[in-house]
Coordinates of N, CA and C in Angstrom, one line a residue:
M12 N 127.9 95.6 91.2 CA 126.8 95.4 90.2 C 125.8 94.3 90.8
N13 N 126.2 93.4 91.6 CA 125.3 92.4 92.2 C 124.3 93.1 93.1
A14 N 124.6 94.1 93.8 CA 123.7 94.8 94.7 C 122.6 95.5 93.8
L15 N 123.0 96.1 92.7 CA 122.0 96.7 91.8 C 121.1 95.7 91.2
R16 N 121.7 94.6 90.8 CA 120.9 93.5 90.2 C 119.9 93.0 91.2
T17 N 120.3 92.8 92.4 CA 119.4 92.3 93.5 C 118.3 93.2 93.7
A18 N 118.7 94.5 93.9 CA 117.6 95.5 94.1 C 116.7 95.6 92.9
A19 N 117.2 95.5 91.7 CA 116.3 95.6 90.5 C 115.4 94.4 90.5
L20 N 115.9 93.2 90.8 CA 115.0 92.0 90.8 C 114.0 92.1 91.9
A21 N 114.4 92.6 93.1 CA 113.4 92.8 94.2 C 112.3 93.7 93.8
T22 N 112.6 94.8 93.1 CA 111.5 95.7 92.7 C 110.7 95.1 91.6
A23 N 111.3 94.4 90.7 CA 110.6 93.7 89.6 C 109.6 92.7 90.2
A24 N 110.1 92.0 91.2 CA 109.2 91.0 91.9 C 108.0 91.7 92.5
A25 N 108.2 92.9 93.2 CA 107.2 93.6 93.8 C 106.2 94.1 92.7
S26 N 106.7 94.6 91.6 CA 105.8 95.0 90.5 C 105.0 93.9 90.0
G27 N 105.6 92.7 89.9 CA 104.9 91.5 89.4 C 103.8 91.1 90.4
V28 N 104.1 91.2 91.7 CA 103.1 90.9 92.7 C 102.0 91.8 92.6
M29 N 102.3 93.1 92.5 CA 101.2 94.1 92.3 C 100.4 93.8 91.1
G30 N 101.1 93.6 90.0 CA 100.3 93.3 88.7 C 99.4 92.1 88.9
G31 N 99.9 91.1 89.6 CA 99.1 89.9 89.8 C 97.9 90.1 90.6
V32 N 98.1 90.9 91.7 CA 97.0 91.2 92.6 C 95.9 92.1 91.8
L33 N 96.4 93.0 91.1 CA 95.5 93.9 90.4 C 94.8 93.2 89.3
Y34 N 95.5 92.3 88.7 CA 94.8 91.4 87.6 C 93.7 90.6 88.3
G35 N 93.9 90.1 89.4 CA 92.9 89.4 90.2 C 91.7 90.2 90.4
F36 N 91.9 91.5 90.8 CA 90.7 92.4 90.9 C 90.0 92.6 89.6
S37 N 90.7 92.8 88.6 CA 90.1 93.0 87.3 C 89.4 91.8 86.7
S38 N 90.0 90.6 86.9 CA 89.5 89.4 86.3 C 88.4 88.7 87.1
F39 N 88.4 88.7 88.4 CA 87.4 88.0 89.1 C 86.8 88.7 90.3
V40 N 87.5 89.6 91.0 CA 86.9 90.2 92.2 C 85.8 91.2 91.8
M41 N 86.2 92.1 90.9 CA 85.2 93.1 90.5 C 84.0 92.5 89.7
P42 N 84.2 91.5 88.8 CA 83.1 90.8 88.2 C 82.2 90.1 89.2
A43 N 82.8 89.6 90.3 CA 82.0 88.9 91.3 C 81.2 89.9 92.1
L44 N 81.8 91.1 92.4 CA 81.1 92.1 93.1 C 79.9 92.7 92.3
R45 N 80.1 92.7 91.0 CA 79.0 93.2 90.1 C 77.8 92.4 90.2
R46 N 78.0 91.1 90.5 CA 76.8 90.2 90.6 C 76.1 90.3 91.9
L47 N 76.6 91.0 92.9 CA 76.0 91.1 94.2 C 75.0 92.3 94.2
P48 N 74.1 92.3 95.1 CA 73.3 93.5 95.3 C 74.2 94.7 95.7
A49 N 73.9 95.9 95.3 CA 74.8 97.0 95.6 C 75.2 97.2 97.0
S50 N 74.2 96.9 97.9 CA 74.5 97.1 99.3 C 75.6 96.1 99.8
Q51 N 75.6 94.9 99.3 CA 76.6 93.9 99.6 C 77.9 94.2 98.9
A52 N 77.9 94.7 97.7 CA 79.1 95.0 96.9 C 79.8 96.2 97.6
V53 N 79.0 97.2 97.9 CA 79.7 98.4 98.6 C 80.3 98.0 99.9
A54 N 79.6 97.2 100.7 CA 80.1 96.8 102.0 C 81.3 96.0 101.9
T55 N 81.3 95.1 100.9 CA 82.5 94.2 100.6 C 83.7 95.1 100.2
M56 N 83.5 96.0 99.2 CA 84.5 96.8 98.7 C 85.1 97.7 99.8
Q57 N 84.2 98.2 100.7 CA 84.7 99.0 101.8 C 85.6 98.2 102.7
A58 N 85.2 97.0 103.0 CA 86.0 96.1 103.8 C 87.4 95.8 103.2
M59 N 87.4 95.6 101.9 CA 88.6 95.3 101.2 C 89.5 96.6 101.1
N60 N 88.9 97.7 101.0 CA 89.7 99.0 100.9 C 90.3 99.3 102.3
R61 N 89.7 98.8 103.3 CA 90.3 99.0 104.7 C 91.5 98.1 104.9
T62 N 91.4 96.9 104.3 CA 92.4 95.9 104.5 C 93.6 96.0 103.5
A63 N 93.3 96.4 102.3 CA 94.3 96.4 101.2 C 95.6 97.2 101.6
P64 N 95.5 98.4 102.1 CA 96.7 99.2 102.4 C 97.7 98.5 103.3
R65 N 97.2 97.8 104.2 CA 98.1 97.1 105.1 C 98.7 95.9 104.4
A66 N 98.0 95.2 103.6 CA 98.5 94.0 102.9 C 99.4 94.3 101.8
L67 N 99.1 95.4 101.1 CA 99.8 95.7 99.8 C 100.8 96.9 100.0
G68 N 100.9 97.4 101.2 CA 101.7 98.6 101.4 C 103.2 98.4 100.9
L69 N 103.8 97.3 101.4 CA 105.2 97.1 101.0 C 105.4 96.9 99.5
P70 N 104.6 95.9 98.9 CA 104.9 95.8 97.5 C 104.6 97.0 96.7
L71 N 103.6 97.8 97.1 CA 103.3 99.0 96.3 C 104.4 100.0 96.4
V72 N 105.0 100.2 97.6 CA 106.1 101.2 97.8 C 107.4 100.6 97.1
V73 N 107.6 99.4 97.2 CA 108.8 98.8 96.6 C 108.7 98.9 95.1
S74 N 107.5 98.6 94.5 CA 107.3 98.6 93.1 C 107.4 100.0 92.5
G75 N 106.9 101.0 93.2 CA 106.9 102.4 92.6 C 108.1 103.1 93.0
P76 N 108.2 103.7 94.2 CA 109.4 104.5 94.6 C 110.6 103.6 94.6
G77 N 110.5 102.3 95.0 CA 111.7 101.5 95.0 C 112.3 101.3 93.6
T78 N 111.5 101.1 92.6 CA 112.0 101.0 91.2 C 112.6 102.3 90.8
A79 N 112.0 103.4 91.2 CA 112.6 104.7 90.9 C 114.0 104.9 91.5
A80 N 114.2 104.4 92.7 CA 115.5 104.4 93.4 C 116.5 103.6 92.6
V81 N 116.1 102.4 92.1 CA 117.0 101.6 91.3 C 117.4 102.3 90.0
A82 N 116.4 103.0 89.4 CA 116.7 103.7 88.2 C 117.7 104.9 88.5
V83 N 117.5 105.6 89.5 CA 118.5 106.6 89.9 C 119.9 106.1 90.1
W84 N 119.9 104.9 90.8 CA 121.2 104.2 91.1 C 121.8 103.9 89.8
A85 N 121.1 103.3 88.8 CA 121.6 102.9 87.5 C 122.1 104.2 86.7
L86 N 121.4 105.3 86.9 CA 121.8 106.5 86.2 C 123.0 107.1 86.7
T87 N 123.3 106.9 88.0 CA 124.5 107.5 88.6 C 125.8 106.6 88.5
R88 N 125.6 105.4 87.9 CA 126.8 104.5 87.8 C 127.3 104.5 86.4
A89 N 128.5 104.8 86.1 CA 129.1 104.9 84.8 C 129.2 103.5 84.2
D90 N 129.3 102.4 85.0 CA 129.5 101.1 84.5 C 128.2 100.3 84.2
V91 N 127.1 101.0 84.2 CA 125.8 100.4 83.8 C 125.7 100.6 82.3
P92 N 125.6 99.5 81.5 CA 125.4 99.6 80.1 C 124.2 100.4 79.7
G93 N 124.2 101.1 78.6 CA 123.1 102.0 78.2 C 121.8 101.2 78.0
T94 N 121.8 100.0 77.5 CA 120.6 99.3 77.4 C 120.0 98.9 78.7
A95 N 120.8 98.5 79.7 CA 120.3 98.2 81.0 C 119.7 99.5 81.6
R96 N 120.5 100.6 81.5 CA 120.0 101.8 82.1 C 118.6 102.2 81.5
A97 N 118.5 102.1 80.2 CA 117.2 102.5 79.5 C 116.1 101.6 80.0
L98 N 116.3 100.3 80.1 CA 115.3 99.4 80.6 C 114.9 99.7 82.0
L99 N 115.9 99.9 82.9 CA 115.6 100.2 84.3 C 114.8 101.5 84.5
V100 N 115.2 102.5 83.7 CA 114.6 103.8 83.8 C 113.1 103.7 83.3
T101 N 113.0 103.0 82.1 CA 111.6 102.8 81.6 C 110.8 102.0 82.5
G102 N 111.3 101.0 83.1 CA 110.6 100.2 84.1 C 110.2 101.0 85.3
A103 N 111.1 101.9 85.7 CA 110.7 102.8 86.8 C 109.6 103.7 86.5
V104 N 109.6 104.3 85.3 CA 108.6 105.2 84.8 C 107.2 104.5 84.8
T105 N 107.2 103.2 84.3 CA 105.9 102.5 84.2 C 105.4 102.2 85.6
A106 N 106.4 101.8 86.5 CA 106.0 101.5 87.9 C 105.4 102.7 88.6
L107 N 106.1 103.9 88.4 CA 105.6 105.1 89.0 C 104.3 105.5 88.4
A108 N 104.0 105.2 87.1 CA 102.7 105.6 86.6 C 101.6 104.7 87.2
A109 N 101.9 103.4 87.5 CA 101.0 102.6 88.2 C 100.7 103.1 89.6
F110 N 101.8 103.5 90.3 CA 101.7 104.1 91.6 C 100.9 105.4 91.6
A111 N 101.1 106.2 90.6 CA 100.4 107.5 90.5 C 98.9 107.2 90.3
I112 N 98.5 106.2 89.5 CA 97.1 105.9 89.3 C 96.5 105.4 90.6
T113 N 97.3 104.6 91.4 CA 96.8 104.2 92.7 C 96.5 105.4 93.6
A114 N 97.6 106.2 93.7 CA 97.5 107.3 94.7 C 96.6 108.4 94.2
G115 N 96.6 108.7 92.9 CA 95.8 109.8 92.4 C 94.4 109.5 92.0
Y116 N 94.1 108.2 91.7 CA 92.8 107.9 91.2 C 92.1 106.9 92.2
H117 N 92.7 105.8 92.4 CA 92.0 104.7 93.2 C 91.8 105.1 94.7
V118 N 92.8 105.6 95.3 CA 92.7 105.9 96.7 C 91.6 107.0 97.0
P119 N 91.6 108.1 96.2 CA 90.5 109.0 96.5 C 89.1 108.5 96.2
R120 N 89.0 107.7 95.2 CA 87.6 107.0 94.9 C 87.3 106.1 96.0
N121 N 88.2 105.3 96.4 CA 88.0 104.3 97.5 C 87.6 105.0 98.8
D122 N 88.3 106.1 99.1 CA 88.0 106.9 100.3 C 86.6 107.5 100.2
R123 N 86.2 108.0 99.0 CA 84.8 108.5 98.8 C 83.8 107.3 99.0
L124 N 84.1 106.2 98.5 CA 83.2 105.0 98.6 C 83.0 104.7 100.1
D125 N 84.1 104.9 100.8 CA 84.0 104.5 102.3 C 83.0 105.4 103.0
T126 N 82.7 106.5 102.5 CA 81.8 107.4 103.2 C 80.3 107.1 103.0
V127 N 80.1 106.1 102.0 CA 78.7 105.8 101.6 C 78.1 104.8 102.6
D128 N 76.9 105.0 103.0 CA 76.2 104.0 103.8 C 75.7 102.9 102.9
A129 N 76.3 101.7 103.0 CA 76.1 100.6 102.1 C 74.6 100.2 102.1
T130 N 73.9 100.5 103.2 CA 72.5 100.0 103.3 C 71.5 101.1 102.7
S131 N 72.1 102.2 102.3 CA 71.2 103.3 101.8 C 70.8 103.1 100.4
E132 N 69.7 103.8 100.0 CA 69.3 103.7 98.6 C 70.3 104.3 97.6
A133 N 71.1 105.3 98.1 CA 72.1 105.9 97.3 C 73.2 105.0 97.0
A134 N 73.4 103.9 97.7 CA 74.5 103.0 97.5 C 74.5 102.4 96.1
A135 N 73.3 102.1 95.6 CA 73.3 101.6 94.2 C 73.7 102.6 93.2
L136 N 73.3 103.8 93.3 CA 73.8 104.9 92.4 C 75.3 105.1 92.5
V137 N 75.8 105.2 93.7 CA 77.2 105.4 93.9 C 78.0 104.2 93.3
W138 N 77.6 103.0 93.6 CA 78.2 101.8 93.1 C 78.2 101.7 91.6
G139 N 77.1 102.1 91.0 CA 77.0 102.0 89.5 C 77.9 103.0 88.9
S140 N 78.2 104.1 89.5 CA 79.1 105.1 88.9 C 80.6 104.8 89.3
F141 N 80.8 104.1 90.4 CA 82.1 103.7 90.9 C 82.8 102.7 90.0
V142 N 82.1 101.6 89.7 CA 82.7 100.4 89.1 C 83.4 100.7 87.7
P143 N 82.7 101.3 86.7 CA 83.3 101.3 85.4 C 84.7 102.0 85.3
G144 N 84.7 103.2 85.9 CA 86.0 103.9 85.9 C 87.1 103.2 86.7
W145 N 86.7 102.7 87.9 CA 87.6 102.0 88.7 C 88.2 100.8 88.0
V146 N 87.4 100.0 87.4 CA 87.9 98.9 86.7 C 88.8 99.2 85.5
S147 N 88.4 100.2 84.7 CA 89.2 100.7 83.6 C 90.6 101.1 84.0
M148 N 90.6 101.9 85.1 CA 91.9 102.4 85.6 C 92.7 101.3 86.2
N149 N 92.0 100.3 86.8 CA 92.7 99.1 87.4 C 93.4 98.3 86.3
H150 N 92.7 98.2 85.1 CA 93.3 97.5 84.0 C 94.7 98.2 83.6
A151 N 94.6 99.5 83.6 CA 95.8 100.3 83.3 C 96.9 100.1 84.2
R152 N 96.6 100.1 85.5 CA 97.7 99.9 86.5 C 98.2 98.5 86.6
T153 N 97.3 97.5 86.2 CA 97.7 96.1 86.1 C 98.8 96.0 85.0
A154 N 98.4 96.5 83.8 CA 99.3 96.4 82.7 C 100.7 97.1 83.0
L155 N 100.6 98.3 83.5 CA 101.8 99.1 83.9 C 102.7 98.3 84.8
S156 N 102.1 97.7 85.8 CA 102.9 96.9 86.8 C 103.6 95.8 86.2
L157 N 102.9 95.0 85.3 CA 103.4 93.9 84.7 C 104.5 94.3 83.7
V158 N 104.3 95.3 82.9 CA 105.3 95.8 82.0 C 106.5 96.3 82.7
S159 N 106.3 96.9 83.8 CA 107.4 97.4 84.7 C 108.3 96.2 85.1
A160 N 107.6 95.2 85.6 CA 108.3 94.0 86.0 C 109.2 93.4 84.9
G161 N 108.6 93.3 83.7 CA 109.4 92.7 82.6 C 110.5 93.6 82.2
L162 N 110.3 94.9 82.2 CA 111.4 95.8 81.8 C 112.5 95.8 82.8
V163 N 112.2 95.8 84.1 CA 113.3 95.8 85.1 C 114.0 94.5 85.1
I164 N 113.3 93.3 84.9 CA 114.0 92.1 84.7 C 114.9 92.1 83.5
A165 N 114.5 92.6 82.4 CA 115.3 92.7 81.2 C 116.5 93.6 81.5
G166 N 116.3 94.7 82.2 CA 117.4 95.6 82.5 C 118.4 94.9 83.4
A167 N 117.9 94.2 84.4 CA 118.8 93.5 85.3 C 119.7 92.4 84.6
A168 N 119.0 91.8 83.6 CA 119.7 90.8 82.8 C 120.9 91.4 82.0
Q169 N 120.8 92.7 81.7 CA 121.8 93.4 80.9 C 123.0 93.8 81.7
L170 N 122.8 93.8 83.0 CA 123.9 94.2 83.9 C 125.1 93.3 83.8
P171 N 126.3 93.8 83.8 CA 127.5 92.9 83.8 C 127.6 92.1 85.0

């Protein structure tokens, strides 16, 4: 049971890290970018989008698929109490939802933004349509990541 608890807490920590990073984007990075001229904002976001996958790759994978592995592990063990199992599975579902938003929404939008010439006149139009949806969905994945961390910690605490 100690190995399952350790794995659960590691995935909860990764979800918490992701939630914190994503909260930072929602609370101060994107508001700061909105204050810049579109050409600067687009160029800055393009640079961040090229750097972020390398920096956040491990926490993103551990928080999403890693949490799912912990849930499967908990589901296959008869000695895991029902409350712990439910919390771990629910935590995995929320982490996977955050992962799905990243993979299915943010990555494609970021990739499309990367094709824009930041110095072009079109950059302002693209940036204006990029930000609102991106930020709204970032709020969602922030909340999902933080909720996942809390649920998985609560589930680990229920393990014998």
